[in-house]
Amino acid sequence: MIDKVVASADEAVADISDGASLAVGGFGLCGIPVALIDALHRRGTKDLETVSNNCGVDDWGLGVLLRDGRIRRTVSSYVGENKEFARQYLAGELEVVLTPQGTLAEKLRAGGAGIPAFYTKAGVGTQVSDGGLPQKYDADGGIAIASPPKEVRSFDGVDYVLEESLTPDYGLVHAWKGDRHGNLVFHATAMNFNPLCAMAGRITIAEVEELVEPGELDPEHVHLPGIFVQRVVVVPESEKRIEKRTVALSAASAAQSGSTGGAESTSAAGSTGAAGSTGGTENTATSEQAGA
């Protein structure tokens, strides 16, 4: 079989051109292919379309590409932690296709399985199916692009909306272990969207923390077969961040503490793969904490 290992992240992304579409793994701050994203940033690649659970935070992950205006359009399900994202969207600089999270996962999985479209109940009777969601604003705050209505069909008396699958030009993923043939193992919650993005991408590039020789991975422990991966690059151990849940003090607690509008932060170090973190505080952590 083909040895898919390349020498560096820069070499791995060298043929990603301006205007390419990317399926990018990760969930919140967990399991993000940071080395590949940073390599794209160094190259100056622009006008990108990203498909990802989120768009990073202001200074990390996809957020570094967004900050420098490299992302033209994004398909995402959760974007609440990035202030620059909100600014660009409301200023008409960024097109945003908000997608229910389960639908986004299935659009990627189905694309990788060769299924062009599927029906789901998620979003029926809302702007997801009826259309009209603002995807891009103009400079004056008007809606420049709105989501189109989608086909709705009834099965056994229940309405379902038709969703088309996604097959981006590239898949960028982060794995714990991989072999030279591209077989990958993910660590704990860092699996998240990574296998789906790898399946959907026409060319998938995997950054791995540890490279092993063919045959060293137990076949029963392989999460993603190498048939979905075209390139593998070993990346040195890098910074791993976690998210924290931030909650407001109750009125009684605020009065007792003598402060108004204060907040207490509860660490969620062991659950970085959990959906919809509330609050945008991030911190550094060890790999054991982050599960990445």
PDB file of C-alpha atoms in Angstrom:
ATOM      1  CA  MET A   1       0.000   0.000   0.000  1.00  0.00           C
ATOM      2  CA  ILE A   2       1.014   3.640  -0.472  1.00  0.00           C
ATOM      3  CA  ASP A   3       3.034   5.421   2.199  1.00  0.00           C
ATOM      4  CA  LYS A   4       0.925   8.559   2.778  1.00  0.00           C
ATOM      5  CA  VAL A   5       3.290  10.377   5.147  1.00  0.00           C
ATOM      6  CA  VAL A   6       4.471  13.852   4.132  1.00  0.00           C
ATOM      7  CA  ALA A   7       7.331  15.751   5.726  1.00  0.00           C
ATOM      8  CA  SER A   8       5.526  18.775   7.149  1.00  0.00           C
ATOM      9  CA  ALA A   9       2.187  20.496   7.580  1.00  0.00           C
ATOM     10  CA  ASP A  10       3.303  23.134   5.076  1.00  0.00           C
ATOM     11  CA  GLU A  11       3.906  20.444   2.455  1.00  0.00           C
ATOM     12  CA  ALA A  12       0.612  18.751   3.293  1.00  0.00           C
ATOM     13  CA  VAL A  13      -1.453  21.868   2.500  1.00  0.00           C
ATOM     14  CA  ALA A  14       0.714  23.191  -0.347  1.00  0.00           C
ATOM     15  CA  ASP A  15      -1.875  22.489  -3.059  1.00  0.00           C
ATOM     16  CA  ILE A  16      -4.854  24.018  -1.238  1.00  0.00           C
ATOM     17  CA  SER A  17      -5.624  26.983  -3.445  1.00  0.00           C
ATOM     18  CA  ASP A  18      -7.570  30.192  -2.905  1.00  0.00           C
ATOM     19  CA  GLY A  19     -11.308  29.539  -2.963  1.00  0.00           C
ATOM     20  CA  ALA A  20     -11.077  25.922  -1.775  1.00  0.00           C
ATOM     21  CA  SER A  21     -13.714  24.368   0.474  1.00  0.00           C
ATOM     22  CA  LEU A  22     -12.545  22.657   3.675  1.00  0.00           C
ATOM     23  CA  ALA A  23     -14.219  20.274   6.110  1.00  0.00           C
ATOM     24  CA  VAL A  24     -12.386  20.928   9.371  1.00  0.00           C
ATOM     25  CA  GLY A  25     -12.585  18.536  12.318  1.00  0.00           C
ATOM     26  CA  GLY A  26     -12.928  19.433  15.961  1.00  0.00           C
ATOM     27  CA  PHE A  27     -15.638  20.377  18.424  1.00  0.00           C
ATOM     28  CA  GLY A  28     -15.256  23.648  20.276  1.00  0.00           C
ATOM     29  CA  LEU A  29     -11.566  23.692  21.187  1.00  0.00           C
ATOM     30  CA  CYS A  30     -11.114  19.907  21.197  1.00  0.00           C
ATOM     31  CA  GLY A  31      -9.564  17.873  18.375  1.00  0.00           C
ATOM     32  CA  ILE A  32      -8.836  20.826  16.091  1.00  0.00           C
ATOM     33  CA  PRO A  33      -6.165  20.343  13.354  1.00  0.00           C
ATOM     34  CA  VAL A  34      -4.255  23.411  14.550  1.00  0.00           C
ATOM     35  CA  ALA A  35      -0.980  22.620  12.744  1.00  0.00           C
ATOM     36  CA  LEU A  36      -2.723  22.345   9.368  1.00  0.00           C
ATOM     37  CA  ILE A  37      -4.725  25.523   9.973  1.00  0.00           C
ATOM     38  CA  ASP A  38      -1.574  27.405  10.949  1.00  0.00           C
ATOM     39  CA  ALA A  39       0.194  26.123   7.824  1.00  0.00           C
ATOM     40  CA  LEU A  40      -2.652  27.475   5.681  1.00  0.00           C
ATOM     41  CA  HIS A  41      -2.379  30.764   7.510  1.00  0.00           C
ATOM     42  CA  ARG A  42       1.342  30.983   6.758  1.00  0.00           C
ATOM     43  CA  ARG A  43       0.666  30.357   3.063  1.00  0.00           C
ATOM     44  CA  GLY A  44      -1.778  33.236   2.869  1.00  0.00           C
ATOM     45  CA  THR A  45      -4.534  31.074   1.373  1.00  0.00           C
ATOM     46  CA  LYS A  46      -7.766  33.087   1.145  1.00  0.00           C
ATOM     47  CA  ASP A  47     -11.407  33.103  -0.005  1.00  0.00           C
ATOM     48  CA  LEU A  48     -11.928  29.814   1.784  1.00  0.00           C
ATOM     49  CA  GLU A  49     -15.217  28.081   2.500  1.00  0.00           C
ATOM     50  CA  THR A  50     -15.136  26.144   5.767  1.00  0.00           C
ATOM     51  CA  VAL A  51     -17.454  23.424   6.993  1.00  0.00           C
ATOM     52  CA  SER A  52     -17.009  22.977  10.718  1.00  0.00           C
ATOM     53  CA  ASN A  53     -18.908  22.569  13.952  1.00  0.00           C
ATOM     54  CA  ASN A  54     -17.557  25.991  14.933  1.00  0.00           C
ATOM     55  CA  CYS A  55     -15.246  28.709  13.656  1.00  0.00           C
ATOM     56  CA  GLY A  56     -12.685  28.669  16.446  1.00  0.00           C
ATOM     57  CA  VAL A  57     -12.083  31.453  18.929  1.00  0.00           C
ATOM     58  CA  ASP A  58     -10.608  34.849  18.173  1.00  0.00           C
ATOM     59  CA  ASP A  59      -6.965  33.789  18.372  1.00  0.00           C
ATOM     60  CA  TRP A  60      -6.981  30.030  17.847  1.00  0.00           C
ATOM     61  CA  GLY A  61      -8.106  27.369  15.403  1.00  0.00           C
ATOM     62  CA  LEU A  62     -10.090  28.647  12.439  1.00  0.00           C
ATOM     63  CA  GLY A  63     -10.284  31.954  14.278  1.00  0.00           C
ATOM     64  CA  VAL A  64      -6.803  32.925  13.038  1.00  0.00           C
ATOM     65  CA  LEU A  65      -7.925  32.546   9.413  1.00  0.00           C
ATOM     66  CA  LEU A  66     -11.147  34.392  10.129  1.00  0.00           C
ATOM     67  CA  ARG A  67      -9.330  37.225  11.892  1.00  0.00           C
ATOM     68  CA  ASP A  68      -7.249  37.930   8.789  1.00  0.00           C
ATOM     69  CA  GLY A  69     -10.198  37.781   6.401  1.00  0.00           C
ATOM     70  CA  ARG A  70      -9.231  34.469   4.810  1.00  0.00           C
ATOM     71  CA  ILE A  71     -12.665  32.833   5.174  1.00  0.00           C
ATOM     72  CA  ARG A  72     -15.370  33.901   2.719  1.00  0.00           C
ATOM     73  CA  ARG A  73     -18.156  31.506   3.702  1.00  0.00           C
ATOM     74  CA  THR A  74     -18.725  29.073   6.548  1.00  0.00           C
ATOM     75  CA  VAL A  75     -21.190  26.255   7.189  1.00  0.00           C
ATOM     76  CA  SER A  76     -21.396  25.840  10.959  1.00  0.00           C
ATOM     77  CA  SER A  77     -23.705  24.872  13.791  1.00  0.00           C
ATOM     78  CA  TYR A  78     -22.216  26.780  16.743  1.00  0.00           C
ATOM     79  CA  VAL A  79     -20.466  30.132  16.451  1.00  0.00           C
ATOM     80  CA  GLY A  80     -21.097  31.791  19.790  1.00  0.00           C
ATOM     81  CA  GLU A  81     -17.544  32.184  21.104  1.00  0.00           C
ATOM     82  CA  ASN A  82     -15.957  34.311  18.392  1.00  0.00           C
ATOM     83  CA  LYS A  83     -16.468  38.072  18.587  1.00  0.00           C
ATOM     84  CA  GLU A  84     -14.703  38.681  15.276  1.00  0.00           C
ATOM     85  CA  PHE A  85     -17.054  36.172  13.651  1.00  0.00           C
ATOM     86  CA  ALA A  86     -20.054  38.167  14.865  1.00  0.00           C
ATOM     87  CA  ARG A  87     -18.518  41.429  13.702  1.00  0.00           C
ATOM     88  CA  GLN A  88     -17.764  40.143  10.187  1.00  0.00           C
ATOM     89  CA  TYR A  89     -21.180  38.507   9.828  1.00  0.00           C
ATOM     90  CA  LEU A  90     -23.122  41.599  10.900  1.00  0.00           C
ATOM     91  CA  ALA A  91     -20.885  43.865   8.791  1.00  0.00           C
ATOM     92  CA  GLY A  92     -21.601  41.857   5.646  1.00  0.00           C
ATOM     93  CA  GLU A  93     -18.050  40.545   5.318  1.00  0.00           C
ATOM     94  CA  LEU A  94     -18.835  36.861   5.931  1.00  0.00           C
ATOM     95  CA  GLU A  95     -21.483  34.489   4.592  1.00  0.00           C
ATOM     96  CA  VAL A  96     -22.806  32.120   7.251  1.00  0.00           C
ATOM     97  CA  VAL A  97     -24.909  29.011   6.675  1.00  0.00           C
ATOM     98  CA  LEU A  98     -26.199  28.042  10.119  1.00  0.00           C
ATOM     99  CA  THR A  99     -27.093  24.355  10.188  1.00  0.00           C
ATOM    100  CA  PRO A 100     -28.571  22.179  12.951  1.00  0.00           C
ATOM    101  CA  GLN A 101     -25.717  20.217  14.471  1.00  0.00           C
ATOM    102  CA  GLY A 102     -27.104  16.748  13.858  1.00  0.00           C
ATOM    103  CA  THR A 103     -27.959  17.728  10.298  1.00  0.00           C
ATOM    104  CA  LEU A 104     -24.423  19.020   9.761  1.00  0.00           C
ATOM    105  CA  ALA A 105     -22.961  15.746  10.994  1.00  0.00           C
ATOM    106  CA  GLU A 106     -25.214  13.728   8.695  1.00  0.00           C
ATOM    107  CA  LYS A 107     -24.515  15.990   5.691  1.00  0.00           C
ATOM    108  CA  LEU A 108     -20.816  15.149   6.106  1.00  0.00           C
ATOM    109  CA  ARG A 109     -21.365  11.441   6.781  1.00  0.00           C
ATOM    110  CA  ALA A 110     -23.738  11.060   3.855  1.00  0.00           C
ATOM    111  CA  GLY A 111     -21.353  12.910   1.562  1.00  0.00           C
ATOM    112  CA  GLY A 112     -18.579  10.519   2.498  1.00  0.00           C
ATOM    113  CA  ALA A 113     -20.873   7.544   1.888  1.00  0.00           C
ATOM    114  CA  GLY A 114     -21.857   8.728  -1.589  1.00  0.00           C
ATOM    115  CA  ILE A 115     -25.408   9.676  -0.611  1.00  0.00           C
ATOM    116  CA  PRO A 116     -26.338  12.965  -2.321  1.00  0.00           C
ATOM    117  CA  ALA A 117     -29.219  13.972  -0.036  1.00  0.00           C
ATOM    118  CA  PHE A 118     -31.460  12.745   2.776  1.00  0.00           C
ATOM    119  CA  TYR A 119     -34.636  13.669   4.644  1.00  0.00           C
ATOM    120  CA  THR A 120     -34.724  14.746   8.299  1.00  0.00           C
ATOM    121  CA  LYS A 121     -37.298  16.129  10.731  1.00  0.00           C
ATOM    122  CA  ALA A 122     -34.810  18.644  12.140  1.00  0.00           C
ATOM    123  CA  GLY A 123     -35.836  22.173  11.179  1.00  0.00           C
ATOM    124  CA  VAL A 124     -39.241  21.378   9.692  1.00  0.00           C
ATOM    125  CA  GLY A 125     -41.594  24.322  10.127  1.00  0.00           C
ATOM    126  CA  THR A 126     -38.779  26.780  10.820  1.00  0.00           C
ATOM    127  CA  GLN A 127     -36.626  29.018   8.649  1.00  0.00           C
ATOM    128  CA  VAL A 128     -34.361  26.006   8.143  1.00  0.00           C
ATOM    129  CA  SER A 129     -37.017  24.491   5.874  1.00  0.00           C
ATOM    130  CA  ASP A 130     -39.029  27.589   4.949  1.00  0.00           C
ATOM    131  CA  GLY A 131     -36.041  29.756   4.031  1.00  0.00           C
ATOM    132  CA  GLY A 132     -35.315  33.345   4.922  1.00  0.00           C
ATOM    133  CA  LEU A 133     -32.412  32.878   7.320  1.00  0.00           C
ATOM    134  CA  PRO A 134     -29.911  35.714   6.786  1.00  0.00           C
ATOM    135  CA  GLN A 135     -26.778  34.159   5.300  1.00  0.00           C
ATOM    136  CA  LYS A 136     -25.110  37.451   4.450  1.00  0.00           C
ATOM    137  CA  TYR A 137     -25.846  41.083   5.212  1.00  0.00           C
ATOM    138  CA  ASP A 138     -24.987  44.111   3.118  1.00  0.00           C
ATOM    139  CA  ALA A 139     -23.026  47.088   4.423  1.00  0.00           C
ATOM    140  CA  ASP A 140     -26.240  48.836   5.483  1.00  0.00           C
ATOM    141  CA  GLY A 141     -27.509  45.920   7.570  1.00  0.00           C
ATOM    142  CA  GLY A 142     -29.996  44.640   5.008  1.00  0.00           C
ATOM    143  CA  ILE A 143     -30.146  40.981   4.009  1.00  0.00           C
ATOM    144  CA  ALA A 144     -28.022  40.425   0.916  1.00  0.00           C
ATOM    145  CA  ILE A 145     -28.384  36.627   0.798  1.00  0.00           C
ATOM    146  CA  ALA A 146     -31.154  34.643   2.492  1.00  0.00           C
ATOM    147  CA  SER A 147     -31.414  30.883   2.762  1.00  0.00           C
ATOM    148  CA  PRO A 148     -33.683  29.346   0.104  1.00  0.00           C
ATOM    149  CA  PRO A 149     -36.731  27.229   0.953  1.00  0.00           C
ATOM    150  CA  LYS A 150     -36.130  23.485   0.920  1.00  0.00           C
ATOM    151  CA  GLU A 151     -38.241  20.603  -0.276  1.00  0.00           C
ATOM    152  CA  VAL A 152     -40.529  19.179   2.417  1.00  0.00           C
ATOM    153  CA  ARG A 153     -42.100  15.758   1.981  1.00  0.00           C
ATOM    154  CA  SER A 154     -44.452  13.738   4.145  1.00  0.00           C
ATOM    155  CA  PHE A 155     -43.764  10.111   5.090  1.00  0.00           C
ATOM    156  CA  ASP A 156     -46.459   8.278   7.082  1.00  0.00           C
ATOM    157  CA  GLY A 157     -48.022  11.607   7.935  1.00  0.00           C
ATOM    158  CA  VAL A 158     -44.807  13.176   9.220  1.00  0.00           C
ATOM    159  CA  ASP A 159     -43.055  16.034   7.421  1.00  0.00           C
ATOM    160  CA  TYR A 160     -39.360  15.845   6.603  1.00  0.00           C
ATOM    161  CA  VAL A 161     -37.050  18.384   4.983  1.00  0.00           C
ATOM    162  CA  LEU A 162     -34.589  17.460   2.244  1.00  0.00           C
ATOM    163  CA  GLU A 163     -30.951  18.231   3.057  1.00  0.00           C
ATOM    164  CA  GLU A 164     -28.155  17.955   0.510  1.00  0.00           C
ATOM    165  CA  SER A 165     -24.888  16.291   1.513  1.00  0.00           C
ATOM    166  CA  LEU A 166     -21.470  17.947   1.684  1.00  0.00           C
ATOM    167  CA  THR A 167     -18.300  16.911  -0.158  1.00  0.00           C
ATOM    168  CA  PRO A 168     -15.729  19.692   0.358  1.00  0.00           C
ATOM    169  CA  ASP A 169     -12.490  19.812  -1.614  1.00  0.00           C
ATOM    170  CA  TYR A 170     -10.394  18.926   1.442  1.00  0.00           C
ATOM    171  CA  GLY A 171     -10.835  17.402   4.873  1.00  0.00           C
ATOM    172  CA  LEU A 172      -8.474  18.555   7.634  1.00  0.00           C
ATOM    173  CA  VAL A 173      -8.468  16.383  10.760  1.00  0.00           C
ATOM    174  CA  HIS A 174      -6.514  15.755  13.959  1.00  0.00           C
ATOM    175  CA  ALA A 175      -5.911  12.227  15.273  1.00  0.00           C
ATOM    176  CA  TRP A 176      -4.092  10.728  18.236  1.00  0.00           C
ATOM    177  CA  LYS A 177      -2.400   7.913  16.317  1.00  0.00           C
ATOM    178  CA  GLY A 178      -2.063   7.009  12.677  1.00  0.00           C
ATOM    179  CA  ASP A 179      -0.069   4.637  10.517  1.00  0.00           C
ATOM    180  CA  ARG A 180       1.607   5.185   7.164  1.00  0.00           C
ATOM    181  CA  HIS A 181      -1.450   3.880   5.339  1.00  0.00           C
ATOM    182  CA  GLY A 182      -3.715   6.522   6.885  1.00  0.00           C
ATOM    183  CA  ASN A 183      -5.564   4.374   9.420  1.00  0.00           C
ATOM    184  CA  LEU A 184      -6.462   6.649  12.336  1.00  0.00           C
ATOM    185  CA  VAL A 185      -7.267   6.374  16.034  1.00  0.00           C
ATOM    186  CA  PHE A 186      -8.829   9.317  17.868  1.00  0.00           C
ATOM    187  CA  HIS A 187      -8.543   9.986  21.587  1.00  0.00           C
ATOM    188  CA  ALA A 188     -11.709  10.237  23.666  1.00  0.00           C
ATOM    189  CA  THR A 189     -13.877  13.265  22.835  1.00  0.00           C
ATOM    190  CA  ALA A 190     -11.359  14.439  20.234  1.00  0.00           C
ATOM    191  CA  MET A 191     -13.071  12.013  17.849  1.00  0.00           C
ATOM    192  CA  ASN A 192     -16.086  14.363  17.524  1.00  0.00           C
ATOM    193  CA  PHE A 193     -16.431  15.666  13.934  1.00  0.00           C
ATOM    194  CA  ASN A 194     -13.034  14.414  12.756  1.00  0.00           C
ATOM    195  CA  PRO A 195     -14.104  11.074  11.188  1.00  0.00           C
ATOM    196  CA  LEU A 196     -17.039  12.749   9.437  1.00  0.00           C
ATOM    197  CA  CYS A 197     -14.869  15.504   7.963  1.00  0.00           C
ATOM    198  CA  ALA A 198     -12.342  12.915   6.833  1.00  0.00           C
ATOM    199  CA  MET A 199     -15.028  10.903   5.061  1.00  0.00           C
ATOM    200  CA  ALA A 200     -16.541  13.923   3.341  1.00  0.00           C
ATOM    201  CA  GLY A 201     -13.359  15.554   2.035  1.00  0.00           C
ATOM    202  CA  ARG A 202     -12.314  14.647  -1.496  1.00  0.00           C
ATOM    203  CA  ILE A 203      -8.698  14.863  -0.301  1.00  0.00           C
ATOM    204  CA  THR A 204      -8.212  14.344   3.422  1.00  0.00           C
ATOM    205  CA  ILE A 205      -5.114  15.422   5.331  1.00  0.00           C
ATOM    206  CA  ALA A 206      -4.613  14.037   8.829  1.00  0.00           C
ATOM    207  CA  GLU A 207      -2.252  15.465  11.413  1.00  0.00           C
ATOM    208  CA  VAL A 208      -1.317  12.833  14.003  1.00  0.00           C
ATOM    209  CA  GLU A 209       0.383  13.065  17.367  1.00  0.00           C
ATOM    210  CA  GLU A 210       2.002   9.653  16.987  1.00  0.00           C
ATOM    211  CA  LEU A 211       2.955   7.753  13.829  1.00  0.00           C
ATOM    212  CA  VAL A 212       3.173   3.966  13.958  1.00  0.00           C
ATOM    213  CA  GLU A 213       4.127   1.396  11.372  1.00  0.00           C
ATOM    214  CA  PRO A 214       1.519  -0.598   9.409  1.00  0.00           C
ATOM    215  CA  GLY A 215       0.258  -3.517  11.458  1.00  0.00           C
ATOM    216  CA  GLU A 216       0.897  -1.903  14.837  1.00  0.00           C
ATOM    217  CA  LEU A 217      -2.674  -0.669  15.210  1.00  0.00           C
ATOM    218  CA  ASP A 218      -5.177  -3.266  16.353  1.00  0.00           C
ATOM    219  CA  PRO A 219      -7.744  -3.371  13.520  1.00  0.00           C
ATOM    220  CA  GLU A 220     -10.530  -3.420  16.104  1.00  0.00           C
ATOM    221  CA  HIS A 221      -9.264  -0.121  17.522  1.00  0.00           C
ATOM    222  CA  VAL A 222      -9.094   1.762  14.219  1.00  0.00           C
ATOM    223  CA  HIS A 223     -11.742   4.487  14.139  1.00  0.00           C
ATOM    224  CA  LEU A 224     -11.207   5.608  10.544  1.00  0.00           C
ATOM    225  CA  PRO A 225      -9.878   3.338   7.763  1.00  0.00           C
ATOM    226  CA  GLY A 226      -7.045   4.664   5.642  1.00  0.00           C
ATOM    227  CA  ILE A 227      -9.175   4.585   2.492  1.00  0.00           C
ATOM    228  CA  PHE A 228     -10.556   7.978   3.572  1.00  0.00           C
ATOM    229  CA  VAL A 229      -7.115   9.567   4.130  1.00  0.00           C
ATOM    230  CA  GLN A 230      -4.703  10.723   1.427  1.00  0.00           C
ATOM    231  CA  ARG A 231      -1.971  12.425   3.505  1.00  0.00           C
ATOM    232  CA  VAL A 232      -0.566  11.995   7.002  1.00  0.00           C
ATOM    233  CA  VAL A 233       1.728  14.420   8.805  1.00  0.00           C
ATOM    234  CA  VAL A 234       3.239  14.038  12.268  1.00  0.00           C
ATOM    235  CA  VAL A 235       2.881  17.165  14.398  1.00  0.00           C
ATOM    236  CA  PRO A 236       4.760  17.927  17.604  1.00  0.00           C
ATOM    237  CA  GLU A 237       2.798  18.159  20.816  1.00  0.00           C
ATOM    238  CA  SER A 238       1.058  21.502  20.728  1.00  0.00           C
ATOM    239  CA  GLU A 239      -0.949  23.715  23.021  1.00  0.00           C
ATOM    240  CA  LYS A 240      -4.306  22.249  23.946  1.00  0.00           C
ATOM    241  CA  ARG A 241      -7.023  24.486  25.248  1.00  0.00           C
ATOM    242  CA  ILE A 242     -10.142  23.779  27.212  1.00  0.00           C
ATOM    243  CA  GLU A 243     -13.422  25.599  27.591  1.00  0.00           C
ATOM    244  CA  LYS A 244     -14.948  26.788  30.824  1.00  0.00           C
ATOM    245  CA  ARG A 245     -18.595  27.126  31.664  1.00  0.00           C
ATOM    246  CA  THR A 246     -19.306  30.637  32.929  1.00  0.00           C
ATOM    247  CA  VAL A 247     -22.486  31.315  34.883  1.00  0.00           C
ATOM    248  CA  ALA A 248     -23.925  34.547  36.307  1.00  0.00           C
ATOM    249  CA  LEU A 249     -24.260  34.995  40.057  1.00  0.00           C
ATOM    250  CA  SER A 250     -27.783  34.892  41.435  1.00  0.00           C
ATOM    251  CA  ALA A 251     -29.173  38.133  42.840  1.00  0.00           C
ATOM    252  CA  ALA A 252     -28.781  36.830  46.388  1.00  0.00           C
ATOM    253  CA  SER A 253     -25.202  35.727  45.806  1.00  0.00           C
ATOM    254  CA  ALA A 254     -24.333  39.013  44.126  1.00  0.00           C
ATOM    255  CA  ALA A 255     -25.750  40.982  47.042  1.00  0.00           C
ATOM    256  CA  GLN A 256     -23.950  38.788  49.549  1.00  0.00           C
ATOM    257  CA  SER A 257     -20.622  39.181  47.789  1.00  0.00           C
ATOM    258  CA  GLY A 258     -21.130  42.909  47.399  1.00  0.00           C
ATOM    259  CA  SER A 259     -20.709  42.801  43.644  1.00  0.00           C
ATOM    260  CA  THR A 260     -23.120  43.279  40.780  1.00  0.00           C
ATOM    261  CA  GLY A 261     -22.934  41.434  37.499  1.00  0.00           C
ATOM    262  CA  GLY A 262     -20.126  39.186  38.696  1.00  0.00           C
ATOM    263  CA  ALA A 263     -19.573  35.720  37.382  1.00  0.00           C
ATOM    264  CA  GLU A 264     -18.220  32.509  38.738  1.00  0.00           C
ATOM    265  CA  SER A 265     -16.458  30.130  36.419  1.00  0.00           C
ATOM    266  CA  THR A 266     -16.756  26.389  36.664  1.00  0.00           C
ATOM    267  CA  SER A 267     -14.098  24.395  34.853  1.00  0.00           C
ATOM    268  CA  ALA A 268     -15.304  21.896  32.298  1.00  0.00           C
ATOM    269  CA  ALA A 269     -11.878  20.437  31.646  1.00  0.00           C
ATOM    270  CA  GLY A 270     -13.108  16.900  31.379  1.00  0.00           C
ATOM    271  CA  SER A 271     -15.849  17.631  28.860  1.00  0.00           C
ATOM    272  CA  THR A 272     -14.345  19.652  26.072  1.00  0.00           C
ATOM    273  CA  GLY A 273     -16.318  17.659  23.547  1.00  0.00           C
ATOM    274  CA  ALA A 274     -19.650  18.653  25.071  1.00  0.00           C
ATOM    275  CA  ALA A 275     -21.987  20.626  22.862  1.00  0.00           C
ATOM    276  CA  GLY A 276     -22.764  24.292  23.215  1.00  0.00           C
ATOM    277  CA  SER A 277     -20.314  25.551  25.832  1.00  0.00           C
ATOM    278  CA  THR A 278     -21.812  28.617  27.493  1.00  0.00           C
ATOM    279  CA  GLY A 279     -19.284  31.369  27.684  1.00  0.00           C
ATOM    280  CA  GLY A 280     -16.131  32.005  25.732  1.00  0.00           C
ATOM    281  CA  THR A 281     -13.405  31.492  28.347  1.00  0.00           C
ATOM    282  CA  GLU A 282     -10.606  29.223  27.246  1.00  0.00           C
ATOM    283  CA  ASN A 283      -7.499  27.976  28.974  1.00  0.00           C
ATOM    284  CA  THR A 284      -4.540  25.696  28.369  1.00  0.00           C
ATOM    285  CA  ALA A 285      -4.577  22.115  29.581  1.00  0.00           C
ATOM    286  CA  THR A 286      -2.709  18.871  29.379  1.00  0.00           C
ATOM    287  CA  SER A 287      -3.756  16.213  26.906  1.00  0.00           C
ATOM    288  CA  GLU A 288      -5.210  14.174  29.768  1.00  0.00           C
ATOM    289  CA  GLN A 289      -7.517  17.072  30.642  1.00  0.00           C
ATOM    290  CA  ALA A 290      -8.485  18.004  27.125  1.00  0.00           C
ATOM    291  CA  GLY A 291      -9.029  14.493  25.816  1.00  0.00           C
ATOM    292  CA  ALA A 292      -7.320  15.496  22.582  1.00  0.00           C
TER     293      ALA A 292
END
